[in-house]
Tab-separated table of C-alpha atoms in Angstrom:
chain	number	residue	atom	x	y	z
K	350	UNK	CA	117.240	167.607	153.558
K	351	UNK	CA	117.042	163.839	153.884
K	352	UNK	CA	113.260	164.131	154.023
K	353	UNK	CA	113.232	166.238	150.825
K	354	UNK	CA	115.471	163.728	149.036
K	355	UNK	CA	113.086	160.918	150.076
K	356	UNK	CA	110.068	162.715	148.569
K	357	UNK	CA	111.998	163.535	145.374
K	358	UNK	CA	112.971	159.876	145.008
K	359	UNK	CA	109.379	158.779	145.576
K	360	UNK	CA	108.130	161.287	142.999
K	361	UNK	CA	110.613	160.083	140.374
K	362	UNK	CA	109.568	156.460	141.025
K	363	UNK	CA	105.883	157.269	140.614
K	364	UNK	CA	106.541	159.161	137.375
K	365	UNK	CA	108.644	156.295	136.027
K	366	UNK	CA	105.947	153.766	136.898
K	367	UNK	CA	103.334	155.918	135.209
K	368	UNK	CA	105.448	156.128	132.085
K	369	UNK	CA	105.839	152.317	132.008
K	370	UNK	CA	102.140	151.799	132.562
K	371	UNK	CA	101.222	154.063	129.656
K	372	UNK	CA	103.718	152.272	127.442
K	373	UNK	CA	102.216	148.863	128.324
K	374	UNK	CA	98.708	150.194	127.770
K	375	UNK	CA	99.730	151.518	124.366
K	376	UNK	CA	101.379	148.209	123.432
K	377	UNK	CA	98.271	146.189	124.306
K	378	UNK	CA	95.795	148.505	122.643
K	379	UNK	CA	93.224	145.683	122.573
K	380	UNK	CA	91.863	143.645	125.430
K	381	UNK	CA	92.801	139.975	125.757
K	382	UNK	CA	89.284	138.951	124.697
K	383	UNK	CA	89.575	141.095	121.568
K	384	UNK	CA	92.959	139.576	120.715
K	385	UNK	CA	91.577	136.076	121.267
K	386	UNK	CA	88.598	136.772	119.018
K	387	UNK	CA	90.892	138.043	116.277
K	388	UNK	CA	93.147	134.977	116.501
K	389	UNK	CA	90.137	132.655	116.382
K	390	UNK	CA	88.931	134.449	113.250
K	391	UNK	CA	92.432	134.329	111.734
K	392	UNK	CA	92.793	130.565	112.305
K	393	UNK	CA	89.313	129.870	110.975
K	394	UNK	CA	90.029	131.873	107.817
K	395	UNK	CA	93.262	129.927	107.287
K	396	UNK	CA	91.424	126.611	107.687
K	397	UNK	CA	88.902	127.661	105.030
K	398	UNK	CA	91.525	129.186	102.742
K	399	UNK	CA	92.755	125.896	101.235
K	400	UNK	CA	90.479	125.286	98.208
K	401	UNK	CA	91.278	121.555	98.155
K	402	UNK	CA	91.492	121.108	101.921
K	403	UNK	CA	94.368	119.962	104.095
K	404	UNK	CA	96.509	116.877	104.554
K	405	UNK	CA	96.840	116.075	108.232
K	406	UNK	CA	99.757	113.956	109.457
K	407	UNK	CA	97.800	112.301	112.233
K	408	UNK	CA	99.440	110.512	115.173
K	409	UNK	CA	98.083	109.070	118.388
K	410	UNK	CA	100.274	106.701	120.374
K	411	UNK	CA	103.623	106.949	118.618
K	412	UNK	CA	104.049	103.173	118.814
K	413	UNK	CA	101.498	102.902	115.963
K	414	UNK	CA	102.980	105.554	113.669
K	415	UNK	CA	100.966	108.047	111.644
K	416	UNK	CA	98.280	108.173	108.959
K	417	UNK	CA	97.163	110.651	106.325
K	418	UNK	CA	93.822	112.266	107.157
K	419	UNK	CA	92.426	114.671	104.568
K	420	UNK	CA	90.035	117.397	105.694
K	421	UNK	CA	88.189	120.319	104.110
K	422	UNK	CA	86.558	123.165	106.033
K	423	UNK	CA	83.694	125.518	105.330
K	424	UNK	CA	82.291	128.062	107.769
K	425	UNK	CA	80.650	125.548	110.094
K	426	UNK	CA	81.503	122.053	108.891
K	427	UNK	CA	84.413	119.783	107.981
K	428	UNK	CA	84.569	116.643	105.852
K	429	UNK	CA	87.210	113.916	106.155
K	430	UNK	CA	88.868	111.111	104.245
K	431	UNK	CA	91.496	108.717	105.529
K	432	UNK	CA	93.777	106.048	104.126
K	433	UNK	CA	93.425	103.939	107.304
K	434	UNK	CA	90.942	101.109	107.114
K	435	UNK	CA	90.187	99.136	110.265
K	436	UNK	CA	87.928	96.199	110.987
K	437	UNK	CA	85.155	98.602	111.980
K	438	UNK	CA	86.491	101.710	110.229
K	439	UNK	CA	84.509	103.049	107.266
K	440	UNK	CA	87.326	104.783	105.430
K	441	UNK	CA	89.798	104.370	102.588
K	442	UNK	CA	88.579	103.488	99.079
K	443	UNK	CA	85.639	101.339	98.061
K	444	UNK	CA	85.792	98.594	95.420
K	445	UNK	CA	85.331	101.242	92.708
K	446	UNK	CA	88.200	103.372	93.980
K	447	UNK	CA	85.903	106.017	95.449
K	448	UNK	CA	86.489	107.621	98.842
K	449	UNK	CA	84.444	106.257	101.719
K	450	UNK	CA	82.882	108.687	104.178
K	451	UNK	CA	83.945	111.884	102.439
K	452	UNK	CA	80.320	113.032	102.067
K	453	UNK	CA	79.756	112.954	105.834
K	454	UNK	CA	80.089	116.468	107.207
K	455	UNK	CA	80.440	117.221	110.897
K	456	UNK	CA	80.813	120.342	112.989
K	457	UNK	CA	84.024	121.882	114.260
K	458	UNK	CA	84.808	124.797	116.552
K	459	UNK	CA	87.719	127.202	116.886
K	460	UNK	CA	87.621	128.560	120.417
K	461	UNK	CA	89.636	130.149	123.204
K	462	UNK	CA	90.796	127.935	126.074
K	463	UNK	CA	94.246	128.819	127.407
K	464	UNK	CA	95.094	129.674	123.788
K	465	UNK	CA	93.363	128.998	120.494
K	466	UNK	CA	91.895	125.482	120.261
K	467	UNK	CA	90.579	123.560	117.260
K	468	UNK	CA	87.891	121.102	118.354
K	469	UNK	CA	86.241	118.536	116.093
K	470	UNK	CA	83.168	118.422	118.295
K	471	UNK	CA	80.755	116.750	115.872
K	472	UNK	CA	81.200	112.985	115.640
K	473	UNK	CA	82.603	111.745	112.341
K	474	UNK	CA	83.082	108.048	111.505
K	475	UNK	CA	86.298	108.651	109.588
K	476	UNK	CA	88.038	110.964	112.038
K	477	UNK	CA	86.890	109.926	115.512
K	478	UNK	CA	87.906	106.323	114.867
K	479	UNK	CA	91.368	107.398	116.009
K	480	UNK	CA	90.213	108.793	119.354
K	481	UNK	CA	87.721	106.101	120.364
K	482	UNK	CA	88.797	104.605	123.715
K	483	UNK	CA	87.940	101.055	122.679
K	484	UNK	CA	89.277	100.160	119.264
K	485	UNK	CA	89.399	96.607	117.942
K	486	UNK	CA	92.472	97.439	115.836
K	487	UNK	CA	94.679	99.059	118.473
K	488	UNK	CA	95.544	99.043	122.132
K	489	UNK	CA	93.868	97.841	125.267
K	490	UNK	CA	90.470	98.961	126.544
K	491	UNK	CA	90.556	102.640	127.421
K	492	UNK	CA	93.463	103.410	125.101
K	493	UNK	CA	92.747	102.494	121.484
K	494	UNK	CA	94.897	104.439	119.020
K	495	UNK	CA	95.221	107.178	121.692
K	496	UNK	CA	94.397	109.978	119.287
K	497	UNK	CA	92.907	113.393	120.072
K	498	UNK	CA	89.971	115.332	118.632
K	499	UNK	CA	90.826	118.646	120.329
K	500	UNK	CA	94.084	120.433	119.595
K	501	UNK	CA	95.935	123.523	120.676
K	502	UNK	CA	96.923	125.633	117.678
K	503	UNK	CA	100.668	126.214	118.085
K	504	UNK	CA	101.043	128.073	114.791
K	505	UNK	CA	98.974	128.647	111.672
K	506	UNK	CA	99.850	130.020	108.238
K	507	UNK	CA	98.358	129.273	104.806
K	508	UNK	CA	101.363	126.994	104.204
K	509	UNK	CA	101.381	124.976	107.429
K	510	UNK	CA	99.414	124.462	110.632
K	511	UNK	CA	100.971	122.926	113.722
K	512	UNK	CA	98.702	121.410	116.371
K	513	UNK	CA	99.199	119.622	119.678
K	514	UNK	CA	96.677	117.184	121.120
K	515	UNK	CA	95.065	118.521	124.300
K	516	UNK	CA	94.823	115.133	126.017
K	517	UNK	CA	97.775	113.111	124.752
K	518	UNK	CA	100.071	115.907	123.599
K	519	UNK	CA	101.021	114.438	120.216
K	520	UNK	CA	102.176	116.833	117.508
K	521	UNK	CA	99.992	117.086	114.387
K	522	UNK	CA	101.055	118.886	111.187
K	523	UNK	CA	98.703	120.041	108.427
K	524	UNK	CA	99.636	121.054	104.875
K	525	UNK	CA	97.328	122.387	102.124
K	526	UNK	CA	96.501	119.867	99.419
K	527	UNK	CA	97.463	121.007	95.888
K	528	UNK	CA	94.392	122.460	94.211
K	529	UNK	CA	94.471	120.018	91.274
K	530	UNK	CA	95.191	116.834	93.266
K	531	UNK	CA	92.283	114.424	93.566
K	532	UNK	CA	91.987	113.019	97.111
K	533	UNK	CA	91.354	109.471	95.926
K	534	UNK	CA	94.420	109.602	93.671
K	535	UNK	CA	96.552	110.776	96.582
K	536	UNK	CA	95.414	107.888	98.798
K	537	UNK	CA	96.027	105.418	95.950
K	538	UNK	CA	99.586	106.757	95.630
K	539	UNK	CA	100.149	106.397	99.378
K	540	UNK	CA	98.913	102.806	99.288
K	541	UNK	CA	101.186	102.027	96.328
K	542	UNK	CA	104.222	103.506	98.080
K	543	UNK	CA	103.522	101.590	101.270
K	544	UNK	CA	103.237	98.318	99.356
K	545	UNK	CA	106.442	99.087	97.439
K	546	UNK	CA	108.547	100.040	100.464
K	547	UNK	CA	107.169	97.840	103.219
K	548	UNK	CA	109.168	94.911	104.527
K	549	UNK	CA	109.098	93.013	107.798
K	550	UNK	CA	112.841	93.569	108.071
K	551	UNK	CA	115.596	95.888	106.846
K	552	UNK	CA	119.254	96.404	107.647
K	553	UNK	CA	120.674	99.893	108.221
K	554	UNK	CA	123.738	100.207	106.004
K	555	UNK	CA	126.188	102.810	104.712
K	556	UNK	CA	127.896	105.849	106.171
K	557	UNK	CA	128.650	105.625	109.886
K	558	UNK	CA	127.566	101.995	110.327
K	559	UNK	CA	130.542	99.982	111.621
K	560	UNK	CA	131.295	96.849	109.619
K	561	UNK	CA	131.443	94.917	112.881
K	562	UNK	CA	128.055	96.184	114.114
K	563	UNK	CA	124.858	95.079	112.395
K	564	UNK	CA	121.808	97.279	112.911
K	565	UNK	CA	118.618	95.367	112.177
K	566	UNK	CA	115.325	97.136	111.501
K	567	UNK	CA	111.823	95.721	111.865
K	568	UNK	CA	108.661	97.375	110.627
K	569	UNK	CA	105.889	97.204	113.193
K	570	UNK	CA	102.709	99.100	112.386
K	571	UNK	CA	104.132	102.357	111.038
K	572	UNK	CA	107.259	102.392	113.132
K	573	UNK	CA	110.787	101.354	112.272
K	574	UNK	CA	112.256	99.435	115.217
K	575	UNK	CA	116.076	99.593	115.172
K	576	UNK	CA	117.859	96.838	117.079
K	577	UNK	CA	121.597	96.851	117.813
K	578	UNK	CA	124.271	96.201	120.446
K	579	UNK	CA	125.756	99.252	122.166
K	580	UNK	CA	129.399	99.696	123.205
K	581	UNK	CA	128.732	97.520	126.260
K	582	UNK	CA	127.217	94.771	124.105
K	583	UNK	CA	123.804	95.519	125.593
K	584	UNK	CA	120.805	95.061	123.271
K	585	UNK	CA	119.102	98.350	122.389
K	586	UNK	CA	115.791	99.061	120.669
K	587	UNK	CA	114.831	102.438	119.192
K	588	UNK	CA	111.331	102.903	117.745
K	589	UNK	CA	110.933	105.580	115.076
K	590	UNK	CA	107.337	106.408	114.022
K	591	UNK	CA	106.636	107.536	110.459
K	592	UNK	CA	103.888	108.387	108.001
K	593	UNK	CA	103.744	107.254	104.371
K	594	UNK	CA	103.518	109.765	101.523
K	595	UNK	CA	103.877	109.107	97.783
K	596	UNK	CA	107.524	110.197	98.118
K	597	UNK	CA	108.422	107.792	100.958
K	598	UNK	CA	108.520	107.562	104.754
K	599	UNK	CA	108.301	110.878	106.656
K	600	UNK	CA	109.526	110.504	110.245
K	601	UNK	CA	107.637	112.007	113.164
K	602	UNK	CA	110.985	113.443	114.268
K	603	UNK	CA	114.655	112.893	113.345
K	604	UNK	CA	116.309	110.120	115.356
K	605	UNK	CA	119.736	108.901	116.369
K	606	UNK	CA	120.632	105.209	116.140
K	607	UNK	CA	123.876	104.255	117.874
K	608	UNK	CA	125.290	107.703	117.096
K	609	UNK	CA	123.971	107.752	113.500
K	610	UNK	CA	121.492	110.509	112.670
K	611	UNK	CA	118.585	109.511	110.446
K	612	UNK	CA	115.716	111.352	108.801
K	613	UNK	CA	113.129	110.810	106.081
K	614	UNK	CA	113.427	107.838	103.727
K	615	UNK	CA	112.896	108.258	99.960
K	616	UNK	CA	110.902	105.794	97.863
K	617	UNK	CA	113.544	105.715	95.133
K	618	UNK	CA	113.472	103.364	92.169
K	619	UNK	CA	114.354	99.986	93.703
K	620	UNK	CA	112.675	98.141	96.533
K	621	UNK	CA	115.962	96.435	97.433
K	622	UNK	CA	117.233	99.564	99.223
K	623	UNK	CA	115.789	102.889	100.311
K	624	UNK	CA	118.056	105.914	100.772
K	625	UNK	CA	117.696	108.630	103.396
K	626	UNK	CA	116.681	111.978	101.920
K	627	UNK	CA	119.383	114.026	103.680
K	628	UNK	CA	122.139	111.421	103.392
K	629	UNK	CA	122.412	109.475	100.132
K	630	UNK	CA	125.277	107.445	101.630
K	631	UNK	CA	122.979	105.823	104.198
K	632	UNK	CA	120.141	103.459	103.388
K	633	UNK	CA	117.749	100.732	104.518
K	634	UNK	CA	118.562	97.447	102.818
K	635	UNK	CA	115.529	95.204	102.365
K	636	UNK	CA	116.132	92.025	104.336
K	637	UNK	CA	114.246	88.768	104.016
K	638	UNK	CA	115.310	86.678	107.001
K	639	UNK	CA	114.319	83.022	107.314
K	640	UNK	CA	110.712	82.607	108.346
K	641	UNK	CA	111.638	81.213	111.765
K	642	UNK	CA	113.599	84.417	112.518
K	643	UNK	CA	110.627	86.486	111.381
K	644	UNK	CA	108.518	84.539	113.878
K	645	UNK	CA	111.043	84.912	116.694
K	646	UNK	CA	111.786	88.608	116.231
K	647	UNK	CA	108.310	89.846	115.296
K	648	UNK	CA	105.039	90.213	117.200
K	649	UNK	CA	102.514	87.586	116.072
K	650	UNK	CA	99.047	87.651	117.591
K	651	UNK	CA	96.693	84.844	118.607
K	652	UNK	CA	93.001	84.838	117.677
K	653	UNK	CA	90.701	82.124	119.019
K	654	UNK	CA	89.145	81.609	115.582
K	655	UNK	CA	92.542	80.683	114.131
K	656	UNK	CA	93.340	78.001	116.699
K	657	UNK	CA	93.246	74.418	115.432
K	658	UNK	CA	91.515	71.269	116.664
K	659	UNK	CA	94.293	70.286	119.075
K	660	UNK	CA	94.529	73.634	120.880
K	661	UNK	CA	90.841	74.600	120.890
K	662	UNK	CA	89.855	72.701	124.087
K	663	UNK	CA	92.986	74.053	125.817
K	664	UNK	CA	91.919	77.634	125.093
K	665	UNK	CA	88.368	76.799	126.181
K	666	UNK	CA	89.701	75.604	129.546
K	667	UNK	CA	91.865	78.718	129.874
K	668	UNK	CA	88.874	80.952	129.158
K	669	UNK	CA	86.879	79.181	131.862
K	670	UNK	CA	89.760	79.496	134.348
K	671	UNK	CA	89.964	83.251	133.736
K	672	UNK	CA	86.467	83.660	135.186
K	673	UNK	CA	87.869	83.193	138.708
K	674	UNK	CA	91.565	84.011	138.189
K	675	UNK	CA	91.519	87.497	139.698
K	676	UNK	CA	91.765	88.745	143.250
K	677	UNK	CA	88.859	87.519	145.342
K	678	UNK	CA	87.975	85.132	142.508
K	679	UNK	CA	87.008	87.953	140.178
K	680	UNK	CA	87.001	87.458	136.412
K	681	UNK	CA	90.121	88.492	134.485
K	682	UNK	CA	89.938	89.922	130.958
K	683	UNK	CA	92.453	88.683	128.390
K	684	UNK	CA	93.532	91.631	126.225
K	685	UNK	CA	96.221	90.191	123.921
K	686	UNK	CA	98.362	87.115	123.338
K	687	UNK	CA	101.411	87.214	121.093
K	688	UNK	CA	104.354	85.024	120.154
K	689	UNK	CA	107.752	86.582	119.441
K	690	UNK	CA	109.754	89.514	120.750
K	691	UNK	CA	108.259	92.146	123.034
K	692	UNK	CA	110.321	94.504	125.227
K	693	UNK	CA	113.350	92.571	123.953
K	694	UNK	CA	112.116	89.286	125.476
K	695	UNK	CA	111.306	86.330	123.226
K	696	UNK	CA	108.445	84.006	124.064
K	697	UNK	CA	104.730	83.705	124.757
K	698	UNK	CA	103.386	87.081	125.962
K	699	UNK	CA	99.905	87.597	127.393
K	700	UNK	CA	98.245	90.745	128.701
K	701	UNK	CA	95.340	90.745	131.130
K	702	UNK	CA	93.342	93.228	133.176
K	703	UNK	CA	95.563	92.299	136.157
K	704	UNK	CA	99.101	92.163	134.757
K	705	UNK	CA	101.210	90.886	131.876
K	706	UNK	CA	103.087	87.605	131.672
K	707	UNK	CA	105.876	86.115	129.610
K	708	UNK	CA	106.995	82.521	129.189
K	709	UNK	CA	110.409	82.433	127.556
K	710	UNK	CA	110.774	80.456	124.316
K	711	UNK	CA	113.958	79.126	122.707
K	712	UNK	CA	114.085	78.567	118.948
K	713	UNK	CA	116.625	76.010	117.693
K	714	UNK	CA	117.636	73.639	114.904
K	715	UNK	CA	116.125	75.419	111.886
K	716	UNK	CA	116.237	73.580	108.584
K	717	UNK	CA	118.176	74.960	105.624
K	718	UNK	CA	115.125	76.658	104.095
K	719	UNK	CA	114.294	78.317	107.423
K	720	UNK	CA	110.693	77.107	107.450
K	721	UNK	CA	111.035	74.451	110.159
K	722	UNK	CA	111.943	75.155	113.774
K	723	UNK	CA	112.057	73.515	117.194
K	724	UNK	CA	110.548	75.474	120.082
K	725	UNK	CA	111.285	74.934	123.779
K	726	UNK	CA	110.071	76.853	126.764
K	727	UNK	CA	111.819	77.701	130.004
K	728	UNK	CA	110.549	78.339	133.508
K	729	UNK	CA	113.669	80.403	134.188
K	730	UNK	CA	114.291	83.938	132.942
K	731	UNK	CA	112.632	85.658	131.131
K	732	UNK	CA	109.561	83.772	132.421
K	733	UNK	CA	108.046	85.981	135.126
K	734	UNK	CA	106.162	85.158	138.341
K	735	UNK	CA	102.802	86.181	136.931
K	736	UNK	CA	103.191	83.681	134.078
K	737	UNK	CA	104.356	80.936	136.449
K	738	UNK	CA	101.267	81.480	138.607
K	739	UNK	CA	98.989	81.244	135.581
K	740	UNK	CA	100.726	78.088	134.405
K	741	UNK	CA	100.312	76.491	137.833
K	742	UNK	CA	96.836	77.719	138.799
K	743	UNK	CA	94.889	78.888	135.746
K	744	UNK	CA	95.263	76.341	132.931
K	745	UNK	CA	97.962	78.188	130.970
K	746	UNK	CA	100.525	75.372	131.033
K	747	UNK	CA	98.751	73.093	128.505
K	748	UNK	CA	98.624	76.006	126.039
K	749	UNK	CA	102.336	76.694	126.511
K	750	UNK	CA	103.085	73.010	125.979
K	751	UNK	CA	101.116	73.055	122.726
K	752	UNK	CA	103.648	75.594	121.414
K	753	UNK	CA	106.783	74.356	123.148
K	754	UNK	CA	108.184	71.756	125.529
K	755	UNK	CA	111.148	71.085	127.792
K	756	UNK	CA	113.979	68.804	126.676
K	757	UNK	CA	112.762	65.841	124.625
K	758	UNK	CA	109.229	67.259	124.719
K	759	UNK	CA	110.184	70.236	122.551
K	760	UNK	CA	107.859	70.746	119.598
K	761	UNK	CA	108.897	71.084	115.973
K	762	UNK	CA	106.786	73.099	113.549
K	763	UNK	CA	106.540	73.673	109.844
K	764	UNK	CA	106.053	77.384	109.079
K	765	UNK	CA	104.099	78.915	106.190
K	766	UNK	CA	103.272	82.509	105.261
K	767	UNK	CA	101.768	84.551	102.442
K	768	UNK	CA	104.623	86.934	101.591
K	769	UNK	CA	108.397	86.681	101.963
K	770	UNK	CA	108.983	90.434	102.349
K	771	UNK	CA	106.056	91.267	104.587
K	772	UNK	CA	103.970	88.302	105.703
K	773	UNK	CA	100.583	89.100	107.191
K	774	UNK	CA	100.387	85.714	108.914
K	775	UNK	CA	102.519	82.727	109.907
K	776	UNK	CA	100.897	79.317	110.065
K	777	UNK	CA	102.450	76.763	112.458
K	778	UNK	CA	101.834	73.044	111.871
K	779	UNK	CA	103.168	70.568	114.455
K	780	UNK	CA	105.189	67.932	112.586
K	781	UNK	CA	104.408	65.296	115.231
K	782	UNK	CA	100.772	66.254	115.865
K	783	UNK	CA	99.010	67.228	112.590
K	784	UNK	CA	95.929	68.603	114.368
K	785	UNK	CA	98.084	71.074	116.315
K	786	UNK	CA	97.793	73.966	113.874
K	787	UNK	CA	97.581	77.682	114.641
K	788	UNK	CA	97.752	80.757	112.435
K	789	UNK	CA	99.307	83.876	113.966
K	790	UNK	CA	98.647	87.317	112.483
K	791	UNK	CA	100.815	90.402	112.107
K	792	UNK	CA	97.840	92.685	112.810
K	793	UNK	CA	97.220	93.197	116.511
K	794	UNK	CA	94.334	91.147	117.882
K	795	UNK	CA	92.585	92.605	120.929
K	796	UNK	CA	90.327	90.397	123.053
K	797	UNK	CA	91.450	87.184	121.298
K	798	UNK	CA	88.426	85.176	122.465
K	799	UNK	CA	86.212	87.575	120.483
K	800	UNK	CA	88.052	86.927	117.208
């Protein structure tokens, strides 16, 4: 009897398994290759379905924020336009207001590779600028803007396409351009909004912001950098990337600043304050701090071509010293030099192929107008060992002492800029040494000896 029960149980199990198998086979009536082919065709049809193309919210490294890239697809080719103009980037608008590069068509592919993938496999000057590993506008060698040219298609409808970069994993959203909207007019509107809203500094104000707690905001590239003290009086920085549209700043993702939730920022009708779209009781107040504070709290880059007569031979000696500064006397590459605040440390920051260094600066005794300041340096914190070694062994100390001094040797500078709200440069003139002049730029300078 036990043996009979065993065979009955086995028979029931086999029948049940057969029933499940048939059900699965019926559910997947097509093979995986057939389903993949259909999805590829579906995505390609959606890409071609927008008569005026798509607006891509393009991001690479989130520290740089996002840019509008416009693209239009036919069966085999895609054409691009972009608002972003770099030193070597042929994009944006020409002197007649016409789009640059839009006539250049390149190939694209929709393929299967662990899901549906959109690959812009034909080189395009406008688009591949963002994914080039060496970019004179962004990043260190091998990084650049850190953008992708191949993307996994997470979802696709005629109203919205969501992509994810295959290499860097950044989210990219695409929306169809209105059929009657001229691309050049759209980019002009974006440029006008950016000019209207941009400021080096804001203050977060309104609902939820304690009267005793000031939250300062700096604009750096297309990121809003919120700076505040937490409940333990520790300094905190939160970077929030965004893209500019004619309507205002669209955040890459909602953020929380000291317990306060923020989202997109509307352009509005006054540049003195900009309200959040989902909370009209919270806003960014345009702030115009004294120029010395803008210098101290910003990131201001050194270019060799903008160094004055006094500093030039000091930089020449530093460049020569770098030829044998590495391990085993190998040459060291200087990537960037900046003055101001980086990683919440204020001073002279330099980045090389070996490591990064900081020499701490102290800013004191500003005049009433805020355009004169005394600068000292310290060999204590936050100055790090790498910087101390370079000061002692590799000719960095004379450069530091051209910006700052210790005690009675502190230097005092007159500061000048081109714009109170959003200066593109700050010019420092030594009040005791007129030939000690240097102009620092807001735009990142890579390989300063080449510029």
